[in-house]
mmCIF file of C-alpha atoms and ligand atoms in Angstrom:
data_model
loop_
_atom_site.group_PDB
_atom_site.id
_atom_site.type_symbol
_atom_site.label_atom_id
_atom_site.label_comp_id
_atom_site.label_asym_id
_atom_site.label_seq_id
_atom_site.Cartn_x
_atom_site.Cartn_y
_atom_site.Cartn_z
ATOM 1 C CA UNK A 14 13.976 13.340 25.633
ATOM 2 C CA UNK A 15 10.677 11.669 26.491
ATOM 3 C CA UNK A 16 9.087 10.862 23.160
ATOM 4 C CA UNK A 17 5.612 9.550 22.333
ATOM 5 C CA UNK A 18 5.085 7.751 19.035
ATOM 6 C CA UNK A 19 1.444 7.487 18.019
ATOM 7 C CA UNK A 20 1.089 4.410 15.791
ATOM 8 C CA UNK A 21 2.956 1.090 15.913
ATOM 9 C CA UNK A 22 3.022 0.754 12.105
ATOM 10 C CA UNK A 23 6.237 0.725 10.117
ATOM 11 C CA UNK A 24 6.811 4.491 10.320
ATOM 12 C CA UNK A 25 6.232 4.548 14.071
ATOM 13 C CA UNK A 26 8.370 1.454 14.673
ATOM 14 C CA UNK A 27 11.374 2.718 12.679
ATOM 15 C CA UNK A 28 11.119 6.164 14.318
ATOM 16 C CA UNK A 29 10.923 4.527 17.764
ATOM 17 C CA UNK A 30 13.937 2.310 17.071
ATOM 18 C CA UNK A 31 16.158 5.125 15.850
ATOM 19 C CA UNK A 32 15.160 7.515 18.620
ATOM 20 C CA UNK A 33 15.633 4.845 21.297
ATOM 21 C CA UNK A 34 18.993 3.868 19.777
ATOM 22 C CA UNK A 35 19.996 7.533 20.104
ATOM 23 C CA UNK A 36 19.271 7.305 23.849
ATOM 24 C CA UNK A 37 15.778 8.793 24.136
ATOM 25 C CA UNK A 38 12.969 7.269 26.218
ATOM 26 C CA UNK A 39 10.246 6.165 23.819
ATOM 27 C CA UNK A 40 6.624 5.151 24.340
ATOM 28 C CA UNK A 41 4.686 3.779 21.360
ATOM 29 C CA UNK A 42 0.890 3.714 21.529
ATOM 30 C CA UNK A 43 -1.559 2.226 19.059
ATOM 31 C CA UNK A 44 -5.338 2.201 19.168
ATOM 32 C CA UNK A 45 -5.420 -1.283 17.638
ATOM 33 C CA UNK A 46 -4.811 -4.485 19.607
ATOM 34 C CA UNK A 47 -1.700 -5.318 17.581
ATOM 35 C CA UNK A 48 1.539 -3.789 16.355
ATOM 36 C CA UNK A 49 2.579 -3.398 12.673
ATOM 37 C CA UNK A 50 -0.347 -1.236 11.471
ATOM 38 C CA UNK A 51 -1.436 -2.164 7.961
ATOM 39 C CA UNK A 52 1.440 -4.562 7.384
ATOM 40 C CA UNK A 53 0.142 -6.775 10.202
ATOM 41 C CA UNK A 54 0.370 -10.488 9.428
ATOM 42 C CA UNK A 55 -1.148 -13.243 11.506
ATOM 43 C CA UNK A 56 -0.490 -16.982 11.599
ATOM 44 C CA UNK A 57 -3.670 -18.789 10.535
ATOM 45 C CA UNK A 58 -3.172 -22.558 10.638
ATOM 46 C CA UNK A 59 0.494 -22.294 9.629
ATOM 47 C CA UNK A 60 0.023 -19.636 6.913
ATOM 48 C CA UNK A 61 1.064 -15.983 7.348
ATOM 49 C CA UNK A 62 -2.088 -14.011 6.473
ATOM 50 C CA UNK A 63 -1.733 -10.366 5.345
ATOM 51 C CA UNK A 64 -4.751 -8.985 7.237
ATOM 52 C CA UNK A 65 -4.813 -5.577 5.533
ATOM 53 C CA UNK A 66 -4.008 -6.442 1.932
ATOM 54 C CA UNK A 67 -1.171 -8.071 0.027
ATOM 55 C CA UNK A 68 2.203 -6.637 1.041
ATOM 56 C CA UNK A 69 5.253 -7.313 -1.094
ATOM 57 C CA UNK A 70 8.487 -5.668 -0.032
ATOM 58 C CA UNK A 71 10.361 -4.188 -2.981
ATOM 59 C CA UNK A 72 12.911 -1.421 -3.182
ATOM 60 C CA UNK A 73 15.705 0.175 -5.175
ATOM 61 C CA UNK A 74 17.116 1.714 -1.984
ATOM 62 C CA UNK A 75 20.046 -0.545 -1.025
ATOM 63 C CA UNK A 76 20.366 1.008 2.455
ATOM 64 C CA UNK A 77 16.677 0.363 3.218
ATOM 65 C CA UNK A 78 17.054 -3.232 1.990
ATOM 66 C CA UNK A 79 20.028 -3.723 4.339
ATOM 67 C CA UNK A 80 18.037 -2.096 7.141
ATOM 68 C CA UNK A 81 15.049 -4.486 6.950
ATOM 69 C CA UNK A 82 17.301 -7.495 6.563
ATOM 70 C CA UNK A 83 18.766 -6.718 10.000
ATOM 71 C CA UNK A 84 15.391 -7.694 11.470
ATOM 72 C CA UNK A 85 14.248 -10.609 9.303
ATOM 73 C CA UNK A 86 15.319 -13.036 6.609
ATOM 74 C CA UNK A 87 13.482 -12.534 3.326
ATOM 75 C CA UNK A 88 12.526 -15.124 0.726
ATOM 76 C CA UNK A 89 12.936 -14.418 -2.988
ATOM 77 C CA UNK A 90 9.230 -13.979 -3.798
ATOM 78 C CA UNK A 91 8.596 -12.271 -7.132
ATOM 79 C CA UNK A 92 5.186 -10.701 -7.634
ATOM 80 C CA UNK A 93 3.689 -12.033 -10.869
ATOM 81 C CA UNK A 94 0.092 -10.859 -10.988
ATOM 82 C CA UNK A 95 -2.667 -12.437 -13.092
ATOM 83 C CA UNK A 96 -5.718 -10.522 -14.358
ATOM 84 C CA UNK A 97 -9.003 -12.380 -14.764
ATOM 85 C CA UNK A 98 -11.401 -10.721 -17.225
ATOM 86 C CA UNK A 99 -14.590 -12.800 -17.413
ATOM 87 C CA UNK A 100 -12.568 -16.020 -17.298
ATOM 88 C CA UNK A 101 -9.825 -14.871 -19.692
ATOM 89 C CA UNK A 102 -6.456 -14.843 -17.883
ATOM 90 C CA UNK A 103 -3.752 -12.276 -18.689
ATOM 91 C CA UNK A 104 -0.294 -11.612 -17.254
ATOM 92 C CA UNK A 105 0.380 -8.267 -15.588
ATOM 93 C CA UNK A 106 2.132 -5.910 -15.849
ATOM 94 C CA UNK A 107 1.419 -5.485 -19.551
ATOM 95 C CA UNK A 108 4.084 -7.418 -21.430
ATOM 96 C CA UNK A 109 4.557 -9.718 -24.409
ATOM 97 C CA UNK A 110 2.600 -12.505 -22.649
ATOM 98 C CA UNK A 111 -0.373 -10.124 -22.266
ATOM 99 C CA UNK A 112 -0.133 -8.961 -25.886
ATOM 100 C CA UNK A 113 0.116 -12.534 -27.157
ATOM 101 C CA UNK A 114 -2.990 -13.589 -25.205
ATOM 102 C CA UNK A 115 -4.911 -10.462 -26.261
ATOM 103 C CA UNK A 116 -3.999 -10.340 -29.964
ATOM 104 C CA UNK A 117 -2.018 -13.462 -30.846
ATOM 105 C CA UNK A 118 1.052 -11.339 -31.672
ATOM 106 C CA UNK A 119 4.443 -12.937 -31.084
ATOM 107 C CA UNK A 120 6.992 -10.149 -31.632
ATOM 108 C CA UNK A 121 7.543 -6.726 -30.025
ATOM 109 C CA UNK A 122 7.168 -5.062 -33.453
ATOM 110 C CA UNK A 123 3.713 -6.647 -33.948
ATOM 111 C CA UNK A 124 2.621 -5.616 -30.458
ATOM 112 C CA UNK A 125 3.825 -2.040 -30.956
ATOM 113 C CA UNK A 126 2.035 -1.843 -34.320
ATOM 114 C CA UNK A 127 -1.215 -3.067 -32.728
ATOM 115 C CA UNK A 128 -0.999 -0.459 -29.934
ATOM 116 C CA UNK A 129 -0.114 2.306 -32.427
ATOM 117 C CA UNK A 130 -3.155 1.430 -34.575
ATOM 118 C CA UNK A 131 -5.496 1.507 -31.535
ATOM 119 C CA UNK A 132 -3.943 4.733 -30.242
ATOM 120 C CA UNK A 133 -5.160 6.408 -33.428
ATOM 121 C CA UNK A 134 -8.561 7.011 -31.759
ATOM 122 C CA UNK A 135 -6.833 9.789 -29.817
ATOM 123 C CA UNK A 136 -5.906 11.533 -33.102
ATOM 124 C CA UNK A 137 -2.549 12.677 -31.683
ATOM 125 C CA UNK A 138 -4.127 14.443 -28.703
ATOM 126 C CA UNK A 139 -2.023 14.725 -25.511
ATOM 127 C CA UNK A 140 -3.834 12.623 -22.848
ATOM 128 C CA UNK A 141 -5.787 14.764 -20.407
ATOM 129 C CA UNK A 142 -7.287 12.013 -18.261
ATOM 130 C CA UNK A 143 -6.614 8.428 -17.173
ATOM 131 C CA UNK A 144 -8.685 6.913 -19.991
ATOM 132 C CA UNK A 145 -6.724 8.734 -22.700
ATOM 133 C CA UNK A 146 -3.439 8.046 -20.953
ATOM 134 C CA UNK A 147 -4.160 4.296 -20.797
ATOM 135 C CA UNK A 148 -5.237 4.149 -24.458
ATOM 136 C CA UNK A 149 -2.113 6.006 -25.515
ATOM 137 C CA UNK A 150 0.054 3.477 -23.618
ATOM 138 C CA UNK A 151 -1.657 0.156 -24.397
ATOM 139 C CA UNK A 152 -4.491 0.732 -26.882
ATOM 140 C CA UNK A 153 -8.266 0.321 -26.590
ATOM 141 C CA UNK A 154 -8.548 -3.482 -26.137
ATOM 142 C CA UNK A 155 -6.327 -3.654 -23.058
ATOM 143 C CA UNK A 156 -7.866 -0.454 -21.723
ATOM 144 C CA UNK A 157 -11.401 -1.854 -22.018
ATOM 145 C CA UNK A 158 -10.660 -5.337 -20.630
ATOM 146 C CA UNK A 159 -7.948 -4.738 -18.057
ATOM 147 C CA UNK A 160 -7.913 -1.064 -17.009
ATOM 148 C CA UNK A 161 -11.304 0.647 -17.302
ATOM 149 C CA UNK A 162 -13.559 -1.269 -14.908
ATOM 150 C CA UNK A 163 -10.792 -2.223 -12.459
ATOM 151 C CA UNK A 164 -9.798 1.441 -12.120
ATOM 152 C CA UNK A 165 -13.428 2.521 -11.721
ATOM 153 C CA UNK A 166 -13.901 -0.033 -8.919
ATOM 154 C CA UNK A 167 -10.675 1.027 -7.204
ATOM 155 C CA UNK A 168 -11.270 4.772 -7.275
ATOM 156 C CA UNK A 169 -15.075 4.893 -7.353
ATOM 157 C CA UNK A 170 -14.860 7.153 -10.427
ATOM 158 C CA UNK A 171 -14.828 6.689 -14.199
ATOM 159 C CA UNK A 172 -11.258 6.759 -15.633
ATOM 160 C CA UNK A 173 -12.139 9.726 -17.831
ATOM 161 C CA UNK A 174 -12.817 11.710 -14.631
ATOM 162 C CA UNK A 175 -9.456 10.741 -13.096
ATOM 163 C CA UNK A 176 -6.146 12.548 -13.735
ATOM 164 C CA UNK A 177 -3.724 11.039 -16.264
ATOM 165 C CA UNK A 178 -0.772 11.114 -13.842
ATOM 166 C CA UNK A 179 -2.136 8.158 -11.807
ATOM 167 C CA UNK A 180 -0.923 5.738 -14.512
ATOM 168 C CA UNK A 181 1.798 7.794 -16.163
ATOM 169 C CA UNK A 182 4.364 5.268 -14.977
ATOM 170 C CA UNK A 183 2.254 2.190 -15.799
ATOM 171 C CA UNK A 184 4.807 -0.493 -16.661
ATOM 172 C CA UNK A 185 4.497 -1.573 -20.311
ATOM 173 C CA UNK A 186 7.155 -4.021 -21.486
ATOM 174 C CA UNK A 187 7.958 -5.464 -24.854
ATOM 175 C CA UNK A 188 9.664 -8.467 -23.215
ATOM 176 C CA UNK A 189 8.272 -11.664 -21.638
ATOM 177 C CA UNK A 190 8.951 -10.428 -18.089
ATOM 178 C CA UNK A 191 6.003 -10.982 -15.678
ATOM 179 C CA UNK A 192 7.731 -9.457 -12.624
ATOM 180 C CA UNK A 193 5.359 -6.718 -11.422
ATOM 181 C CA UNK A 194 8.125 -4.587 -9.936
ATOM 182 C CA UNK A 195 11.268 -3.158 -11.531
ATOM 183 C CA UNK A 196 13.173 -2.836 -8.244
ATOM 184 C CA UNK A 197 16.391 -4.845 -7.777
ATOM 185 C CA UNK A 198 15.401 -6.024 -4.262
ATOM 186 C CA UNK A 199 12.144 -7.884 -3.552
ATOM 187 C CA UNK A 200 10.862 -10.487 -1.092
ATOM 188 C CA UNK A 201 8.610 -11.392 1.818
ATOM 189 C CA UNK A 202 9.916 -11.558 5.411
ATOM 190 C CA UNK A 203 10.002 -15.200 6.502
ATOM 191 C CA UNK A 204 7.812 -15.480 9.597
ATOM 192 C CA UNK A 205 5.715 -12.446 8.604
ATOM 193 C CA UNK A 206 5.749 -8.663 8.922
ATOM 194 C CA UNK A 207 4.486 -8.642 12.523
ATOM 195 C CA UNK A 208 7.616 -10.485 13.679
ATOM 196 C CA UNK A 209 9.731 -8.024 11.680
ATOM 197 C CA UNK A 210 8.099 -5.023 13.384
ATOM 198 C CA UNK A 211 8.353 -6.708 16.806
ATOM 199 C CA UNK A 212 12.111 -7.014 16.295
ATOM 200 C CA UNK A 213 12.396 -3.371 15.232
ATOM 201 C CA UNK A 214 10.618 -2.398 18.461
ATOM 202 C CA UNK A 215 12.710 -4.706 20.694
ATOM 203 C CA UNK A 216 14.894 -2.260 22.607
ATOM 204 C CA UNK A 217 14.784 -1.849 26.411
ATOM 205 C CA UNK A 218 13.961 1.867 26.224
ATOM 206 C CA UNK A 219 10.887 1.326 23.990
ATOM 207 C CA UNK A 220 7.572 0.723 25.741
ATOM 208 C CA UNK A 221 4.601 -0.363 23.590
ATOM 209 C CA UNK A 222 1.013 0.156 24.725
ATOM 210 C CA UNK A 223 -1.793 -1.249 22.598
ATOM 211 C CA UNK A 224 -5.520 -0.382 22.626
ATOM 212 C CA UNK A 225 -4.530 3.200 23.493
ATOM 213 C CA UNK A 226 -6.118 5.940 21.391
ATOM 214 C CA UNK A 227 -4.216 9.218 21.409
ATOM 215 C CA UNK A 228 -7.448 11.194 21.293
ATOM 216 C CA UNK A 229 -8.701 9.610 24.535
ATOM 217 C CA UNK A 230 -5.986 11.533 26.460
ATOM 218 C CA UNK A 231 -4.671 14.060 23.970
ATOM 219 C CA UNK A 232 -4.002 16.872 26.482
ATOM 220 C CA UNK A 233 -2.186 14.580 28.939
ATOM 221 C CA UNK A 234 -0.005 13.123 26.194
ATOM 222 C CA UNK A 235 0.896 16.561 24.838
ATOM 223 C CA UNK A 236 1.773 17.770 28.344
ATOM 224 C CA UNK A 237 3.747 14.653 29.384
ATOM 225 C CA UNK A 238 6.047 14.232 26.397
ATOM 226 C CA UNK A 239 8.787 16.493 25.014
ATOM 227 C CA UNK A 240 7.982 15.388 21.488
ATOM 228 C CA UNK A 241 5.155 13.494 19.769
ATOM 229 C CA UNK A 242 5.506 11.684 16.435
ATOM 230 C CA UNK A 243 1.987 11.297 15.085
ATOM 231 C CA UNK A 244 1.390 8.701 12.344
ATOM 232 C CA UNK A 245 -2.423 8.873 12.325
ATOM 233 C CA UNK A 246 -4.438 11.171 10.050
ATOM 234 C CA UNK A 247 -3.394 14.839 10.187
ATOM 235 C CA UNK A 248 -6.941 16.088 9.475
ATOM 236 C CA UNK A 249 -8.296 14.049 12.393
ATOM 237 C CA UNK A 250 -5.526 15.403 14.652
ATOM 238 C CA UNK A 251 -6.764 18.913 13.778
ATOM 239 C CA UNK A 252 -10.413 17.921 14.449
ATOM 240 C CA UNK A 253 -11.229 18.150 10.724
ATOM 241 C CA UNK A 254 -11.411 21.927 11.246
ATOM 242 C CA UNK A 255 -10.968 22.661 7.530
ATOM 243 C CA UNK A 256 -12.980 19.605 6.440
ATOM 244 C CA UNK A 257 -11.858 16.008 5.888
ATOM 245 C CA UNK A 258 -9.164 15.112 3.370
ATOM 246 C CA UNK A 259 -10.274 12.515 0.784
ATOM 247 C CA UNK A 260 -9.498 8.801 1.247
ATOM 248 C CA UNK A 261 -10.443 5.445 -0.237
ATOM 249 C CA UNK A 262 -11.249 2.580 2.064
ATOM 250 C CA UNK A 263 -11.243 -1.213 1.689
ATOM 251 C CA UNK A 264 -13.118 -4.195 3.077
ATOM 252 C CA UNK A 265 -11.412 -7.579 3.419
ATOM 253 C CA UNK A 266 -13.194 -10.940 3.588
ATOM 254 C CA UNK A 267 -10.896 -13.771 4.663
ATOM 255 C CA UNK A 268 -11.719 -17.491 4.558
ATOM 256 C CA UNK A 269 -9.833 -20.708 5.337
ATOM 257 C CA UNK A 270 -10.577 -23.396 2.744
ATOM 258 C CA UNK A 271 -10.050 -27.136 3.010
ATOM 259 C CA UNK A 272 -8.130 -27.356 -0.242
ATOM 260 C CA UNK A 273 -4.423 -27.161 -0.875
ATOM 261 C CA UNK A 274 -4.448 -24.779 -3.832
ATOM 262 C CA UNK A 275 -7.365 -22.451 -4.604
ATOM 263 C CA UNK A 276 -6.069 -20.234 -7.421
ATOM 264 C CA UNK A 277 -2.423 -21.170 -8.031
ATOM 265 C CA UNK A 278 -1.056 -17.645 -7.491
ATOM 266 C CA UNK A 279 -0.694 -15.085 -4.682
ATOM 267 C CA UNK A 280 -2.627 -12.270 -6.413
ATOM 268 C CA UNK A 281 -5.357 -12.426 -9.067
ATOM 269 C CA UNK A 282 -7.038 -9.181 -10.118
ATOM 270 C CA UNK A 283 -10.661 -9.231 -11.311
ATOM 271 C CA UNK A 284 -10.907 -6.555 -13.958
ATOM 272 C CA UNK A 285 -14.586 -6.691 -15.041
ATOM 273 C CA UNK A 286 -17.344 -4.416 -13.743
ATOM 274 C CA UNK A 287 -19.739 -7.190 -12.660
ATOM 275 C CA UNK A 288 -17.317 -8.609 -10.048
ATOM 276 C CA UNK A 289 -17.465 -6.238 -7.091
ATOM 277 C CA UNK A 290 -14.121 -7.228 -5.524
ATOM 278 C CA UNK A 291 -10.858 -6.125 -7.144
ATOM 279 C CA UNK A 292 -8.649 -9.047 -6.223
ATOM 280 C CA UNK A 293 -8.277 -12.355 -4.437
ATOM 281 C CA UNK A 294 -5.148 -12.978 -2.393
ATOM 282 C CA UNK A 295 -4.061 -16.563 -1.638
ATOM 283 C CA UNK A 296 -1.664 -16.009 1.231
ATOM 284 C CA UNK A 297 0.337 -19.253 1.195
ATOM 285 C CA UNK A 298 1.885 -18.311 -2.153
ATOM 286 C CA UNK A 299 3.775 -15.420 -0.534
ATOM 287 C CA UNK A 300 5.903 -18.016 1.240
ATOM 288 C CA UNK A 301 4.943 -21.463 0.003
ATOM 289 C CA UNK A 302 8.034 -23.168 1.422
ATOM 290 C CA UNK A 303 7.020 -22.175 4.965
ATOM 291 C CA UNK A 304 3.224 -22.652 4.691
ATOM 292 C CA UNK A 305 1.474 -25.726 5.980
ATOM 293 C CA UNK A 306 -0.216 -27.811 3.212
ATOM 294 C CA UNK A 307 -3.724 -29.333 3.356
ATOM 295 C CA UNK A 308 -5.688 -26.077 3.457
ATOM 296 C CA UNK A 309 -5.391 -22.511 2.259
ATOM 297 C CA UNK A 310 -6.426 -18.975 3.273
ATOM 298 C CA UNK A 311 -7.859 -16.508 0.754
ATOM 299 C CA UNK A 312 -8.965 -12.879 1.019
ATOM 300 C CA UNK A 313 -11.366 -10.987 -1.238
ATOM 301 C CA UNK A 314 -10.577 -7.260 -1.374
ATOM 302 C CA UNK A 315 -13.492 -4.841 -1.898
ATOM 303 C CA UNK A 316 -12.855 -1.119 -2.478
ATOM 304 C CA UNK A 317 -15.087 1.183 -0.418
ATOM 305 C CA UNK A 318 -15.960 4.853 -0.195
ATOM 306 C CA UNK A 319 -14.450 6.444 2.886
ATOM 307 C CA UNK A 320 -16.474 8.281 5.532
ATOM 308 C CA UNK A 321 -15.117 9.530 8.893
ATOM 309 C CA UNK A 322 -14.781 6.535 11.231
ATOM 310 C CA UNK A 323 -13.899 4.071 8.431
ATOM 311 C CA UNK A 324 -10.262 2.989 7.961
ATOM 312 C CA UNK A 325 -8.544 5.466 5.592
ATOM 313 C CA UNK A 326 -6.346 3.165 3.469
ATOM 314 C CA UNK A 327 -5.453 5.363 0.499
ATOM 315 C CA UNK A 328 -4.988 9.151 0.377
ATOM 316 C CA UNK A 329 -6.594 10.628 -2.755
ATOM 317 C CA UNK A 330 -3.931 13.050 -3.970
ATOM 318 C CA UNK A 331 -5.234 15.804 -6.263
ATOM 319 C CA UNK A 332 -4.936 19.641 -6.372
ATOM 320 C CA UNK A 333 -7.878 20.119 -3.947
ATOM 321 C CA UNK A 334 -6.471 17.762 -1.304
ATOM 322 C CA UNK A 335 -2.948 19.177 -1.802
ATOM 323 C CA UNK A 336 -4.248 22.666 -0.925
ATOM 324 C CA UNK A 337 -6.183 21.330 2.077
ATOM 325 C CA UNK A 338 -3.161 19.360 3.279
ATOM 326 C CA UNK A 339 -0.998 22.505 3.120
ATOM 327 C CA UNK A 340 -3.556 24.319 5.320
ATOM 328 C CA UNK A 341 -3.467 21.499 7.866
ATOM 329 C CA UNK A 342 0.333 21.400 7.849
ATOM 330 C CA UNK A 343 0.597 25.170 8.413
ATOM 331 C CA UNK A 344 -1.984 25.085 11.172
ATOM 332 C CA UNK A 345 -0.424 22.082 12.949
ATOM 333 C CA UNK A 346 3.118 23.498 12.779
ATOM 334 C CA UNK A 347 1.957 26.715 14.454
ATOM 335 C CA UNK A 348 -0.461 25.224 16.998
ATOM 336 C CA UNK A 349 1.536 22.088 17.956
ATOM 337 C CA UNK A 350 5.270 22.860 17.757
ATOM 338 C CA UNK A 351 6.275 19.660 19.614
ATOM 339 C CA UNK A 352 4.394 17.353 17.233
ATOM 340 C CA UNK A 353 5.915 15.840 14.062
ATOM 341 C CA UNK A 354 3.644 14.189 11.483
ATOM 342 C CA UNK A 355 4.812 11.228 9.431
ATOM 343 C CA UNK A 356 3.835 8.004 7.688
ATOM 344 C CA UNK A 357 1.135 7.379 5.201
ATOM 345 C CA UNK A 358 -1.626 9.250 7.077
ATOM 346 C CA UNK A 359 0.481 11.828 8.898
ATOM 347 C CA UNK A 360 2.147 12.925 5.643
ATOM 348 C CA UNK A 361 -0.982 12.069 3.574
ATOM 349 C CA UNK A 362 1.119 10.385 0.897
ATOM 350 C CA UNK A 363 0.934 7.073 -0.896
ATOM 351 C CA UNK A 364 4.059 5.496 0.578
ATOM 352 C CA UNK A 365 5.267 1.987 -0.138
ATOM 353 C CA UNK A 366 6.958 0.258 2.795
ATOM 354 C CA UNK A 367 10.460 1.106 1.628
ATOM 355 C CA UNK A 368 9.493 4.766 1.194
ATOM 356 C CA UNK A 369 7.985 4.865 4.666
ATOM 357 C CA UNK A 370 11.231 3.475 6.146
ATOM 358 C CA UNK A 371 13.304 5.978 4.161
ATOM 359 C CA UNK A 372 11.043 8.860 5.266
ATOM 360 C CA UNK A 373 11.227 7.782 8.931
ATOM 361 C CA UNK A 374 15.032 7.443 8.869
ATOM 362 C CA UNK A 375 15.417 10.847 7.212
ATOM 363 C CA UNK A 376 13.016 12.546 9.658
ATOM 364 C CA UNK A 377 14.645 11.297 12.889
ATOM 365 C CA UNK A 378 17.016 14.291 13.347
ATOM 366 C CA UNK A 379 14.067 16.702 13.006
ATOM 367 C CA UNK A 380 12.076 14.975 15.767
ATOM 368 C CA UNK A 381 14.404 16.209 18.490
ATOM 369 C CA UNK A 382 15.391 19.491 16.767
HETATM 370 C C1 FAD B 421 -4.111 -2.624 0.540
HETATM 371 C C2 FAD B 421 -2.695 -2.136 0.646
HETATM 372 C C3 FAD B 421 -1.679 -2.847 0.038
HETATM 373 C C4 FAD B 421 -0.354 -2.403 0.130
HETATM 374 N N1 FAD B 421 0.620 -3.132 -0.483
HETATM 375 C C5 FAD B 421 1.905 -2.749 -0.389
HETATM 376 C C6 FAD B 421 2.939 -3.509 -1.018
HETATM 377 O O1 FAD B 421 2.698 -4.547 -1.651
HETATM 378 N N2 FAD B 421 4.225 -3.057 -0.902
HETATM 379 C C7 FAD B 421 4.537 -1.911 -0.202
HETATM 380 O O2 FAD B 421 5.721 -1.564 -0.125
HETATM 381 N N3 FAD B 421 3.575 -1.181 0.413
HETATM 382 C C8 FAD B 421 2.272 -1.570 0.343
HETATM 383 N N4 FAD B 421 1.301 -0.843 0.967
HETATM 384 C C9 FAD B 421 1.706 0.336 1.769
HETATM 385 C C10 FAD B 421 2.022 0.008 3.236
HETATM 386 O O3 FAD B 421 0.884 -0.523 3.853
HETATM 387 C C11 FAD B 421 2.448 1.312 3.931
HETATM 388 O O4 FAD B 421 3.607 1.839 3.328
HETATM 389 C C12 FAD B 421 2.738 1.166 5.435
HETATM 390 O O5 FAD B 421 1.869 0.299 6.076
HETATM 391 C C13 FAD B 421 2.626 2.541 6.051
HETATM 392 O O6 FAD B 421 3.020 2.478 7.403
HETATM 393 P P1 FAD B 421 2.590 3.642 8.403
HETATM 394 O O7 FAD B 421 3.270 3.354 9.675
HETATM 395 O O8 FAD B 421 2.790 4.960 7.764
HETATM 396 O O9 FAD B 421 0.995 3.503 8.534
HETATM 397 P P2 FAD B 421 0.040 2.395 9.227
HETATM 398 O O10 FAD B 421 0.514 1.015 8.934
HETATM 399 O O11 FAD B 421 -1.351 2.762 8.806
HETATM 400 O O12 FAD B 421 0.228 2.663 10.763
HETATM 401 C C14 FAD B 421 -0.390 3.734 11.443
HETATM 402 C C15 FAD B 421 -0.799 3.235 12.806
HETATM 403 O O13 FAD B 421 -1.251 4.355 13.584
HETATM 404 C C16 FAD B 421 -2.308 3.912 14.387
HETATM 405 N N5 FAD B 421 -3.103 5.077 14.784
HETATM 406 C C17 FAD B 421 -3.755 5.932 13.967
HETATM 407 N N6 FAD B 421 -4.404 6.867 14.698
HETATM 408 C C18 FAD B 421 -4.158 6.575 16.000
HETATM 409 C C19 FAD B 421 -4.573 7.163 17.242
HETATM 410 N N7 FAD B 421 -5.413 8.225 17.275
HETATM 411 N N8 FAD B 421 -4.126 6.627 18.387
HETATM 412 C C20 FAD B 421 -3.317 5.531 18.387
HETATM 413 N N9 FAD B 421 -2.918 4.927 17.244
HETATM 414 C C21 FAD B 421 -3.323 5.444 16.059
HETATM 415 C C22 FAD B 421 -3.070 2.950 13.511
HETATM 416 O O14 FAD B 421 -3.878 2.067 14.276
HETATM 417 C C23 FAD B 421 -1.935 2.242 12.773
HETATM 418 O O15 FAD B 421 -1.568 1.035 13.435
HETATM 419 C C24 FAD B 421 -0.041 -1.228 0.859
HETATM 420 C C25 FAD B 421 -1.081 -0.500 1.466
HETATM 421 C C26 FAD B 421 -2.384 -0.941 1.361
HETATM 422 C C27 FAD B 421 -3.486 -0.147 2.021
#
């Protein structure tokens, strides 16, 4: 078959690879001037810079881990995040180091007793919103210093107006383990994610065309190809006919500094309300062994409201958007039978990289069905 993949991000690249490997003729287009979508990394003075936010590969899916390792070596980076609350530094995710710094406790029993005492403000009530959920998990002090204002900045809403499920799986540990992720496999591709995606796309029957927006020639593309895999936004594909889905956007400010070490860690979250950015990324710490010394590159990450035309980074999943998404999916399936939607925007799901690879691999047989 002649197959068009719209989007050279991870979902598009894995779909293209598998379809080309199965013998189909594949064209990948992307409206940007680079491949790799949001996992794009760029060499800035010998440091791999994550242009669209910090990306740490982590997975419990052994087959996906083997899959990515076919295309790149990975280092053994472990994400150990620091929170800065008005100059006080805490380890994340919440663990014995956090509890010790917050309360001076030294044993799990003391930490659990402290949280239980603070949870009493809920008077045994089942949490109905994010604020109550956080207090029930970690108590009022940690909620007020490390969760409340950070969450409000991220989502543009007060935690008491957000659903509890967003942090239902918030990691809380009564050990001294600062590793942010629980997955058995974790690392950063040496040489960057762009090189990884380039290798995925390197088959003779894959053609990549950049600076090509699907909507500029939608009718021609639909007529010319047997199948289209669309990894852009499904509501945009359907001309927002039922109204836009909800998204959060981000703004990144990146600077090169003439110092060797700016903050001593890859990711530091700023959890107070007065600081308008949510985190600072210092890129060299993702792969220190392969970064050139003498200078460093940092990025401030600012959450933004989304309006049509802005980059939609995060889907906002709630009952209203779930109903709207179902309408779009029904409409698109009936009106565009040769088009398959996938990836973070096509499926309108918060996918990590490993989940996006898994979803793409699983969907390949349905593309040509
Ligand atoms: C700030 C941030 C941090 C993240 N951190 C992590 C992390 O640490 N670990 C992790 O596992 N995951 C992380 N993720 C998730 C990760 O970015 C995604 O899983 C992955 O990038 C999704 O790939 P995708 O191909 O679905 O989408 P994208 O990377 O968004 O690719 C879609 C592509 O389609 C193109 N496109 C859209 N519309 C059109 C059109 N009309 N015509 C042509 N091209 C079009 C876009 O330009 C884009 O290149 C993070 C995400 C964000 C936003």
